[in-house]
Amino acid sequence: MTTAPAERFALRLHKVSKAFGGVQALNKVNFEVRAGEIHCLAGENGCGKSTLIKVVTGVHQPETAELIELFGEKVDRINPVQARQMGVSVIWQDLALFPHMSVAENIAFDSLVGLTPRAVRSRDMMARSKAVLESLGVQLDLAAPLQDLQIAQRQVVAIARALMNDAKLIFMDEPTASLTQSETDRLLDIVRKLSANGVAIVFVSHRLAEVLDIAERVTVVRDGNLVGVYPTAGMTQAHLGELMTGQLIETEVTARDRSDAPTVFAAENLTRHGEFTDVSFQIRAGEVLGLTGLIGAGRTELAHVMMGMRQADGGQMRLNGASYRPSNIRKAIAQGMAYVSEDRLSLGLLQKQPIADNTVISVLRKLTTATGLISERRKAEMVRHWIRELGVKIGSPDDPISTLSGGNQQKVVLAKWLATDPKLLILDSPTVGVDVGARAGIFRIVRALADQGLAILLISDEVTEVMFNADRILHMADGRLVAEYDPRTVTVPELEEHIYA
Amino acid sequence: MRNVLRGYTVELRLAVVLALICIILSFSAPQFATLSNATSLLNNSSVNLIWAVGLLVVLIAGGIDISFAVASSVVQYVAATLLLSIGGGNWLLGFLFCGTLGILLGLLNAWLIHGFRIISIVVTIATFNAFFGLLMYFSRGRNIYGLPDWWTARIFIFEYQNAQGVWSELTLAVGVMVACVVATWLLIQRSNIGRQLYAFGDNPEGARRAGVNIAVMQGVAFGWMGLMAGIAGLMQVNIVKEVVPNALYGRELEVLAAVVLGGARLGGGKGTILGCILGVMFVAITQNGLNLLGVSPFAFQMIIGAAILIAISTSNIDLSQILRRKEVRQ
Ligand SMILES: Nc1ncnc2c1ncn2[C@@H]1O[C@H](COP(=O)(O)OP(=O)(O)OP(=O)(O)O)[C@@H](O)[C@H]1O
Ligand SMILES: [Mg+2]
C-alpha cells in the first residue's frame, strides 16, 4: 500500500452516480471508509444506501464514477465474485438467502460459486458453518431448510455467511432490523472485535441509538446527495435525525388515560402450550397498548392467536363484548381486526405487482362500483392519499413494489392495512427498517387513528418506541405477562433494566 | 434419522403409496409380481427416466421444458441421416452425434430464454412447435428403416430363464439409464455447479448477488436436458429399431407429470433424484397395473391427473412440522 498508515482506506468512492429510470438513486456521492473503521451510512428510506452497496460490490454498474478504490486498488468494472475475492462481504437488507437450501449450505454458499467444477464437501461446509455460528454464540439446526427458521434466525444466518469469507470490509445493511436487544448486543460486540482486528465495517441502521453507539464516523445521505461526514462523538440522536431528514424530530411521552373508554378487546387466561400461558389483558377504544419483551417471549404467537392464524389451547377472547374465536385470518379481518406482521416483506407484499395494487388489495370491495368493477379513479385517489399520508417515496404508483427501498416497502404494507379501516389494529414491530422521519410520521398516524377511537396493540422490541407512543405498557417474558407500566411514571432506563435484566 | 427424513417428505410419501399399490397389484393381478414383469417395467421406463432426470435439472434451476421429447425425435432423425451418410458409424459415434445434437438444441432454448428474457415455458412451447414442424417438413413424416446393425441390435445386460422357460432380461437402455441417473445425481448433489443451479432456482436475485453466472446456469440446465434428450433418442431407436418422426410427440407431459409427482417444485430450488425415480415408477406401475387389470387406458390419464392434484395440494401438510409440533408439546 502506498498511502501513509494513518490514511489507509478500505474504500474510496468519488462522484459516483446511479439512476434507475427517472429516480436518481445516487448523485455524485463521495464516500470513504478507513481500514478497520466502523462507519455508519445514514439517511432516510430510499436515499440510496443499499444502492451504494450494490455499486461497490458490482451488483449494479454506476452510470458515472470518477473513482472506485478498494484497499488502495483502483477498480473499473467489478463483479460480485471479484469483490468478494478482494475481501468485501455484504449482509443484504433483504438477506438474499436461499429458502429451500439448508442452513449450513446458506452460510457456506459463497464457497460454491464459480464455474470450475469441483466436488461439494458437505461435511466441511457443516463444520465451518458450525464454527462461525459458535463464534456468534448461536445454535441453529444446520440441516434444517432455511424457510423453517424465524426471521431473526435467518438474519443470523446472513450474518454468519458474511463472516465466512475472511473479509476486510463488511457492509451490514440493517443487520439488526429483526434482531432483539440481546442478539443486537452480541452482534455489536462482534462488530467491535472485527474492527479491532482491522476489518472495516459499513453499518446501515435506522436505530439511531445503535448508530451513535457503534460507529466512529457517520456519512449522511439525503435523496442520493451527500450531506456530510460527521464524527459520532458529541452527536445526538435528534441532531442526526435532523441531518437525515432536514427537519427537527422531537419525541415525548404521548400517553393519556383511557380507562373510562369501552373495552374493545379482552383476553382471559389465554394459553397456547409451549408458547404463552394465562395471558389476560384488555384494550380500550382509542387506546394504544404497548407490548414489549425479549424475542421468544411469545408476543408474535399471541398476535397470531388474536388473528385466528393459530388456535389457543385454553382461555378465551372477547371482541366488543361478544365471544370471539376466529378460525382463520379471513374471519378475523371480517370482524374488524388488522395485523401488520413482523415478516411483512415476504408475507405482506406481492413483490412483482404495482405499488398501487399492493396498497388497495385489502380493500378492493370498497373500490368497486355498482357494476362490480374496480373504479380506477377511486383507486388512484386512495393510493394518492396513503402515499402522501405516509410519505412513501416512489417513482410512479404503477412501478412494481420490488423497486422500492426496503423502508418504503414497509410503509406500503402499513397503508394496505390502515386502508381496511379496522377496529383493532395489531402492529408487530411496525417500524423495522423505517427511517426516523417516517417513524414519527407513522406514529403520528397511529395516534390520530387512536384519537378516532381505534384500539391499537403495538408490539415492539424498542423500549423507546412503546415508551413514547403507548398509553400503557405490558411486559411479556417467557410466555407470561409479568408487569404493566405507565409511560408517564416510568423512565426509559428503568424500563430497560426491567426488560433486559 | 429424522433429519434425513425431513429432506425427503414428498419422496417418503410417494414411496409409501407406491409400496401400497405394489402390494394391492400383486394380489389382484398375479402376473404383476413376477421377475419378467419387473424387468419389462424397467425396460419400458428407461427412456422416460433418462428424460426425467434431465427435466429435473431444468425444474431445479427454475425453468420448465416442453420441447425435449420432440427434440429427441429431431436428434434421432438428424443422427440417423448423418450416420447413414458416413456409412453407418458405431456406438461411440452414435453417442457423440446424439449427445452433441441434443446439447445444441438445449443451448438454443437457453439462449432464447436468457438472451431475450423470455420465460422458459413460452420459449419451449415455441421450440416444441418449431422442432416438430421442421421435422415433419423435412422427413415428410416418413420413417427411416434400414438403420445400422449396431444401433438396432438387441443387447442384454442381464438374462435369466426360470423353470417355466420364461425369459427375464434387461436391455442396454436400462444400463444407459442408470449411468444417466448417476451422472445427474453427481451433478446436482455433489458438484458446486449443481448447488448453484439449486440456488439460482431458489432465489435468482440472491444468486446473482452472490456472483452466480446466470447465463451459464441456464446453459448448463438446458444443455443437460438436451444431452439427456439426445441419449434418450438414441436408446429409444435401439428399442423400437426404426426412426418414426412423430413417435415421441406427446410424451413430454407424461414425464413432466412424473417429475412433479416426485416432488420437484415448479418454480425452482427443490427436487431430488430419488423423487424423480419414484415419480417415473409411479406412473409406469400404475399404467402397467391398470393394463394387467384390463382397465381402459383413459382411466390411466385420469389417475395421473388426480395424483398430481393430490400430491401438490397436500405437499404443504408437512410431516416434519407434525413431528416438531409433538416435540414442543412434550
Ligand atoms: N432495481 C431498481 N429499480 C428501480 N428503482 C430502484 C431500484 N433499486 C432502487 N431503486 C430506487 O432507488 C432509490 C434508492 O433505493 P435504495 O434501496 O438504495 O434506498 P435505501 O437508502 O437503501 O433505503 P432503505 O433505508 O429504505 O433501505 C429508491 O428511490 C428506490 O426506489
Ligand atoms: Mg436499503
Short mmCIF file of C-alpha atoms in Angstrom, two decimals, chain B:
data_model
loop_
_atom_site.label_atom_id
_atom_site.label_comp_id
_atom_site.label_asym_id
_atom_site.label_seq_id
_atom_site.Cartn_x
_atom_site.Cartn_y
_atom_site.Cartn_z
CA MET B 1 -32.78 -40.30 11.12
CA ARG B 2 -35.45 -37.67 11.40
CA ASN B 3 -33.03 -35.22 9.79
CA VAL B 4 -32.66 -37.47 6.80
CA LEU B 5 -36.40 -37.96 6.50
CA ARG B 6 -37.12 -34.26 6.77
CA GLY B 7 -35.46 -33.52 3.45
CA TYR B 8 -37.47 -36.25 1.76
CA THR B 9 -41.08 -35.76 2.86
CA VAL B 10 -42.57 -35.98 -0.62
CA GLU B 11 -40.37 -38.90 -1.55
CA LEU B 12 -41.31 -40.79 1.59
CA ARG B 13 -45.00 -40.30 0.98
CA LEU B 14 -44.69 -41.35 -2.62
CA ALA B 15 -42.68 -44.43 -1.65
CA VAL B 16 -45.39 -45.48 0.81
CA VAL B 17 -48.15 -45.02 -1.77
CA LEU B 18 -46.09 -46.88 -4.36
CA ALA B 19 -45.49 -49.78 -1.95
CA LEU B 20 -49.24 -49.98 -1.24
CA ILE B 21 -50.04 -50.04 -4.94
CA CYS B 22 -47.50 -52.80 -5.49
CA ILE B 23 -48.96 -54.87 -2.66
CA ILE B 24 -52.52 -54.46 -3.96
CA LEU B 25 -51.47 -55.27 -7.52
CA SER B 26 -49.55 -58.36 -6.55
CA PHE B 27 -52.76 -59.75 -5.01
CA SER B 28 -55.19 -58.68 -7.70
CA ALA B 29 -53.02 -59.30 -10.78
CA PRO B 30 -50.98 -62.48 -10.47
CA GLN B 31 -48.63 -61.58 -13.32
CA PHE B 32 -47.63 -58.35 -11.60
CA ALA B 33 -45.18 -59.62 -9.02
CA THR B 34 -43.03 -61.62 -11.40
CA LEU B 35 -39.44 -61.04 -12.35
CA SER B 36 -40.27 -60.81 -16.03
CA ASN B 37 -42.88 -58.12 -15.39
CA ALA B 38 -40.40 -56.19 -13.24
CA THR B 39 -37.70 -56.27 -15.90
CA SER B 40 -40.09 -55.29 -18.66
CA LEU B 41 -41.29 -52.39 -16.47
CA LEU B 42 -37.69 -51.23 -16.18
CA ASN B 43 -37.04 -51.66 -19.90
CA ASN B 44 -40.14 -49.67 -20.76
CA SER B 45 -39.38 -46.85 -18.28
CA SER B 46 -35.74 -46.34 -19.12
CA VAL B 47 -36.27 -43.70 -21.81
CA ASN B 48 -38.77 -41.85 -19.62
CA LEU B 49 -36.34 -41.84 -16.73
CA ILE B 50 -33.49 -40.50 -18.86
CA TRP B 51 -35.73 -37.62 -19.88
CA ALA B 52 -36.97 -37.22 -16.34
CA VAL B 53 -33.56 -36.62 -14.77
CA GLY B 54 -32.80 -34.06 -17.49
CA LEU B 55 -36.08 -32.30 -16.84
CA LEU B 56 -35.40 -32.43 -13.11
CA VAL B 57 -32.29 -30.32 -13.61
CA VAL B 58 -34.29 -27.73 -15.56
CA LEU B 59 -37.03 -27.60 -12.92
CA ILE B 60 -34.47 -27.20 -10.13
CA ALA B 61 -33.00 -24.22 -11.96
CA GLY B 62 -36.43 -22.63 -12.02
CA GLY B 63 -37.31 -23.39 -15.63
CA ILE B 64 -39.55 -25.78 -17.50
CA ASP B 65 -39.10 -27.58 -20.81
CA ILE B 66 -41.87 -28.77 -23.12
CA SER B 67 -39.69 -29.40 -26.16
CA PHE B 68 -37.44 -32.25 -25.02
CA ALA B 69 -39.40 -35.22 -26.38
CA VAL B 70 -39.70 -33.65 -29.80
CA ALA B 71 -36.03 -32.65 -29.56
CA SER B 72 -35.24 -36.37 -29.14
CA SER B 73 -37.09 -37.06 -32.38
CA VAL B 74 -35.13 -34.35 -34.17
CA VAL B 75 -31.88 -35.81 -32.83
CA GLN B 76 -32.88 -39.31 -33.96
CA TYR B 77 -33.71 -38.13 -37.44
CA VAL B 78 -30.64 -35.97 -37.95
CA ALA B 79 -28.28 -38.52 -36.38
CA ALA B 80 -29.71 -41.35 -38.46
CA THR B 81 -29.33 -39.35 -41.64
CA LEU B 82 -25.78 -38.32 -40.78
CA LEU B 83 -24.70 -41.79 -39.65
CA LEU B 84 -26.13 -43.43 -42.77
CA SER B 85 -24.35 -40.88 -44.95
CA ILE B 86 -20.96 -41.74 -43.39
CA GLY B 87 -21.55 -45.45 -43.80
CA GLY B 88 -23.15 -46.48 -40.50
CA GLY B 89 -20.82 -45.48 -37.69
CA ASN B 90 -20.78 -47.25 -34.32
CA TRP B 91 -22.00 -46.82 -30.73
CA LEU B 92 -19.31 -44.29 -29.91
CA LEU B 93 -20.21 -42.09 -32.87
CA GLY B 94 -23.88 -42.61 -32.04
CA PHE B 95 -23.45 -41.25 -28.52
CA LEU B 96 -21.25 -38.46 -29.80
CA PHE B 97 -23.67 -37.35 -32.52
CA CYS B 98 -26.83 -37.67 -30.45
CA GLY B 99 -25.28 -36.09 -27.35
CA THR B 100 -23.90 -33.12 -29.28
CA LEU B 101 -27.10 -32.53 -31.25
CA GLY B 102 -29.14 -32.72 -28.05
CA ILE B 103 -26.88 -30.26 -26.28
CA LEU B 104 -27.12 -27.84 -29.22
CA LEU B 105 -30.92 -27.93 -29.16
CA GLY B 106 -30.86 -27.39 -25.37
CA LEU B 107 -28.47 -24.47 -25.71
CA LEU B 108 -30.79 -22.96 -28.30
CA ASN B 109 -33.55 -22.94 -25.66
CA ALA B 110 -31.18 -21.48 -23.06
CA TRP B 111 -30.03 -18.74 -25.44
CA LEU B 112 -33.60 -17.74 -26.30
CA ILE B 113 -34.57 -17.68 -22.62
CA HIS B 114 -31.56 -15.78 -21.34
CA GLY B 115 -30.75 -13.63 -24.35
CA PHE B 116 -34.27 -12.32 -24.87
CA ARG B 117 -35.51 -12.59 -21.26
CA ILE B 118 -38.50 -14.73 -22.24
CA ILE B 119 -39.86 -17.19 -19.72
CA SER B 120 -38.96 -20.80 -20.38
CA ILE B 121 -42.48 -22.11 -20.84
CA VAL B 122 -43.09 -19.71 -23.70
CA VAL B 123 -39.74 -20.41 -25.34
CA THR B 124 -40.04 -24.17 -25.13
CA ILE B 125 -43.62 -24.23 -26.39
CA ALA B 126 -42.34 -22.25 -29.36
CA THR B 127 -39.35 -24.53 -29.95
CA PHE B 128 -41.59 -27.58 -29.42
CA ASN B 129 -43.73 -26.42 -32.34
CA ALA B 130 -40.76 -25.32 -34.44
CA PHE B 131 -38.83 -28.57 -33.93
CA PHE B 132 -41.87 -30.66 -34.73
CA GLY B 133 -42.89 -28.62 -37.75
CA LEU B 134 -39.41 -28.69 -39.25
CA LEU B 135 -39.03 -32.39 -38.57
CA MET B 136 -42.31 -33.26 -40.27
CA TYR B 137 -41.46 -30.99 -43.17
CA PHE B 138 -38.03 -32.46 -43.86
CA SER B 139 -38.91 -36.07 -43.11
CA ARG B 140 -42.27 -35.75 -44.86
CA GLY B 141 -43.48 -37.83 -41.95
CA ARG B 142 -41.69 -40.90 -43.31
CA ASN B 143 -40.00 -43.45 -41.07
CA ILE B 144 -36.36 -44.38 -41.52
CA TYR B 145 -35.75 -48.14 -41.70
CA GLY B 146 -32.54 -49.89 -42.58
CA LEU B 147 -30.61 -48.39 -39.69
CA PRO B 148 -27.04 -49.59 -38.98
CA ASP B 149 -26.93 -53.01 -37.30
CA TRP B 150 -25.17 -51.88 -34.14
CA TRP B 151 -28.00 -49.44 -33.48
CA THR B 152 -30.86 -51.93 -33.74
CA ALA B 153 -29.06 -54.89 -32.14
CA ARG B 154 -30.71 -56.38 -29.05
CA ILE B 155 -28.14 -56.09 -26.31
CA PHE B 156 -28.88 -57.54 -22.88
CA ILE B 157 -27.07 -56.63 -19.73
CA PHE B 158 -28.97 -59.27 -17.73
CA GLU B 159 -30.70 -62.50 -18.76
CA TYR B 160 -32.48 -65.20 -16.78
CA GLN B 161 -34.73 -68.09 -17.69
CA ASN B 162 -36.93 -69.56 -14.96
CA ALA B 163 -38.18 -73.16 -14.58
CA GLN B 164 -41.24 -72.50 -16.79
CA GLY B 165 -38.94 -71.24 -19.53
CA VAL B 166 -39.97 -67.58 -19.23
CA TRP B 167 -37.17 -65.16 -20.04
CA SER B 168 -36.45 -62.07 -17.94
CA GLU B 169 -33.96 -59.68 -19.42
CA LEU B 170 -32.69 -56.11 -19.03
CA THR B 171 -31.75 -54.20 -22.17
CA LEU B 172 -28.85 -51.84 -22.79
CA ALA B 173 -31.24 -48.90 -22.34
CA VAL B 174 -31.54 -49.76 -18.64
CA GLY B 175 -27.77 -49.65 -18.26
CA VAL B 176 -27.57 -46.30 -20.03
CA MET B 177 -30.45 -45.04 -17.88
CA VAL B 178 -28.58 -45.99 -14.70
CA ALA B 179 -25.50 -44.15 -15.96
CA CYS B 180 -27.60 -41.03 -16.71
CA VAL B 181 -29.22 -41.15 -13.28
CA VAL B 182 -25.88 -41.48 -11.52
CA ALA B 183 -24.31 -38.72 -13.59
CA THR B 184 -27.22 -36.38 -12.88
CA TRP B 185 -27.05 -37.20 -9.20
CA LEU B 186 -23.35 -36.34 -9.18
CA LEU B 187 -24.08 -33.10 -10.99
CA ILE B 188 -26.87 -31.80 -8.78
CA GLN B 189 -25.94 -33.22 -5.41
CA ARG B 190 -22.20 -33.49 -5.43
CA SER B 191 -20.86 -30.66 -7.60
CA ASN B 192 -20.69 -26.95 -6.94
CA ILE B 193 -22.33 -26.33 -10.33
CA GLY B 194 -25.38 -28.28 -9.25
CA ARG B 195 -25.67 -26.44 -5.97
CA GLN B 196 -25.54 -23.15 -7.87
CA LEU B 197 -28.39 -24.47 -10.02
CA TYR B 198 -30.47 -25.02 -6.88
CA ALA B 199 -29.58 -21.57 -5.60
CA PHE B 200 -30.44 -19.94 -8.90
CA GLY B 201 -33.82 -21.67 -8.96
CA ASP B 202 -34.49 -20.84 -5.34
CA ASN B 203 -33.67 -17.13 -5.33
CA PRO B 204 -32.37 -15.79 -8.66
CA GLU B 205 -31.63 -12.32 -7.29
CA GLY B 206 -29.79 -13.76 -4.30
CA ALA B 207 -27.77 -15.99 -6.61
CA ARG B 208 -26.92 -13.05 -8.87
CA ARG B 209 -25.71 -11.01 -5.92
CA ALA B 210 -23.54 -13.90 -4.77
CA GLY B 211 -21.91 -13.87 -8.20
CA VAL B 212 -23.51 -16.96 -9.71
CA ASN B 213 -23.20 -16.73 -13.50
CA ILE B 214 -26.85 -16.79 -14.55
CA ALA B 215 -26.21 -17.26 -18.28
CA VAL B 216 -24.02 -20.28 -17.68
CA MET B 217 -26.56 -21.76 -15.25
CA GLN B 218 -29.29 -21.59 -17.90
CA GLY B 219 -26.87 -23.13 -20.35
CA VAL B 220 -25.98 -25.98 -18.00
CA ALA B 221 -29.61 -26.72 -17.12
CA PHE B 222 -30.94 -26.76 -20.67
CA GLY B 223 -27.72 -28.22 -22.08
CA TRP B 224 -28.02 -31.14 -19.66
CA MET B 225 -31.66 -31.56 -20.59
CA GLY B 226 -30.59 -31.58 -24.24
CA LEU B 227 -27.87 -34.15 -23.59
CA MET B 228 -30.40 -36.40 -21.88
CA ALA B 229 -32.87 -35.86 -24.74
CA GLY B 230 -30.17 -36.87 -27.23
CA ILE B 231 -29.28 -40.03 -25.31
CA ALA B 232 -32.96 -40.87 -24.78
CA GLY B 233 -33.49 -40.54 -28.54
CA LEU B 234 -30.57 -42.85 -29.24
CA MET B 235 -31.83 -45.51 -26.83
CA GLN B 236 -35.42 -45.28 -27.99
CA VAL B 237 -34.29 -46.19 -31.52
CA ASN B 238 -32.42 -49.14 -30.06
CA ILE B 239 -35.70 -50.31 -28.52
CA VAL B 240 -38.07 -49.76 -31.47
CA LYS B 241 -35.49 -50.36 -34.26
CA GLU B 242 -36.66 -47.56 -36.51
CA VAL B 243 -36.98 -43.76 -36.55
CA VAL B 244 -40.59 -42.66 -36.50
CA PRO B 245 -40.74 -38.83 -36.65
CA ASN B 246 -43.89 -38.42 -34.59
CA ALA B 247 -43.37 -41.32 -32.20
CA LEU B 248 -42.35 -39.24 -29.22
CA TYR B 249 -44.79 -36.38 -29.71
CA GLY B 250 -46.87 -36.01 -26.55
CA ARG B 251 -44.58 -37.98 -24.25
CA GLU B 252 -43.32 -34.77 -22.57
CA LEU B 253 -46.42 -34.28 -20.43
CA GLU B 254 -46.25 -37.78 -19.01
CA VAL B 255 -42.63 -37.19 -17.99
CA LEU B 256 -43.37 -33.74 -16.61
CA ALA B 257 -46.18 -35.24 -14.55
CA ALA B 258 -43.86 -37.90 -13.16
CA VAL B 259 -41.16 -35.42 -12.18
CA VAL B 260 -43.64 -33.07 -10.49
CA LEU B 261 -45.18 -36.03 -8.66
CA GLY B 262 -41.70 -36.82 -7.40
CA GLY B 263 -41.58 -33.52 -5.55
CA ALA B 264 -39.70 -31.24 -7.94
CA ARG B 265 -41.03 -27.75 -7.38
CA LEU B 266 -42.39 -25.80 -10.32
CA GLY B 267 -40.66 -22.52 -9.66
CA GLY B 268 -37.31 -23.97 -8.80
CA GLY B 269 -34.96 -24.76 -5.95
CA LYS B 270 -36.34 -28.12 -4.95
CA GLY B 271 -36.32 -31.67 -6.28
CA THR B 272 -34.36 -34.89 -5.84
CA ILE B 273 -33.22 -37.80 -7.97
CA LEU B 274 -34.96 -40.22 -5.64
CA GLY B 275 -38.26 -38.39 -6.05
CA CYS B 276 -37.76 -38.36 -9.79
CA ILE B 277 -37.23 -42.13 -9.90
CA LEU B 278 -40.24 -42.74 -7.68
CA GLY B 279 -42.38 -40.44 -9.80
CA VAL B 280 -41.48 -42.23 -13.02
CA MET B 281 -42.00 -45.63 -11.38
CA PHE B 282 -45.36 -44.50 -10.01
CA VAL B 283 -46.55 -43.57 -13.48
CA ALA B 284 -45.13 -46.75 -15.01
CA ILE B 285 -46.52 -49.09 -12.37
CA THR B 286 -49.97 -47.51 -12.41
CA GLN B 287 -50.08 -47.89 -16.16
CA ASN B 288 -48.78 -51.44 -16.02
CA GLY B 289 -51.19 -52.39 -13.22
CA LEU B 290 -54.24 -50.97 -14.96
CA ASN B 291 -53.16 -52.75 -18.08
CA LEU B 292 -52.87 -56.08 -16.28
CA LEU B 293 -56.27 -55.50 -14.67
CA GLY B 294 -57.74 -54.78 -18.08
CA VAL B 295 -58.83 -51.21 -17.29
CA SER B 296 -59.29 -48.64 -20.07
CA PRO B 297 -56.14 -46.64 -20.87
CA PHE B 298 -58.12 -43.43 -20.44
CA ALA B 299 -58.52 -44.22 -16.75
CA PHE B 300 -54.75 -44.00 -16.51
CA GLN B 301 -54.71 -40.37 -17.67
CA MET B 302 -57.35 -39.54 -15.08
CA ILE B 303 -55.47 -41.25 -12.29
CA ILE B 304 -52.21 -39.46 -13.10
CA GLY B 305 -54.07 -36.13 -13.15
CA ALA B 306 -55.71 -36.85 -9.82
CA ALA B 307 -52.41 -37.99 -8.29
CA ILE B 308 -50.73 -34.73 -9.29
CA LEU B 309 -53.54 -32.69 -7.78
CA ILE B 310 -53.39 -34.65 -4.54
CA ALA B 311 -49.59 -34.50 -4.41
CA ILE B 312 -49.43 -30.75 -4.95
CA SER B 313 -52.32 -29.82 -2.70
CA THR B 314 -51.14 -31.90 0.24
CA SER B 315 -47.47 -31.09 -0.02
CA ASN B 316 -47.82 -28.16 2.38
CA ILE B 317 -49.03 -30.54 5.05
CA ASP B 318 -45.52 -31.18 6.12
CA LEU B 319 -44.70 -34.36 8.02
CA SER B 320 -41.76 -32.73 9.71
CA GLN B 321 -43.98 -30.00 11.12
CA ILE B 322 -46.24 -32.55 12.68
CA LEU B 323 -43.24 -34.26 14.23
CA ARG B 324 -41.90 -30.98 15.58
CA ARG B 325 -45.27 -29.95 16.99
CA LYS B 326 -45.21 -33.11 19.10
CA GLU B 327 -41.75 -32.31 20.33
CA VAL B 328 -42.82 -28.88 21.59
CA ARG B 329 -45.80 -30.29 23.40
CA GLN B 330 -43.81 -32.87 25.30
#
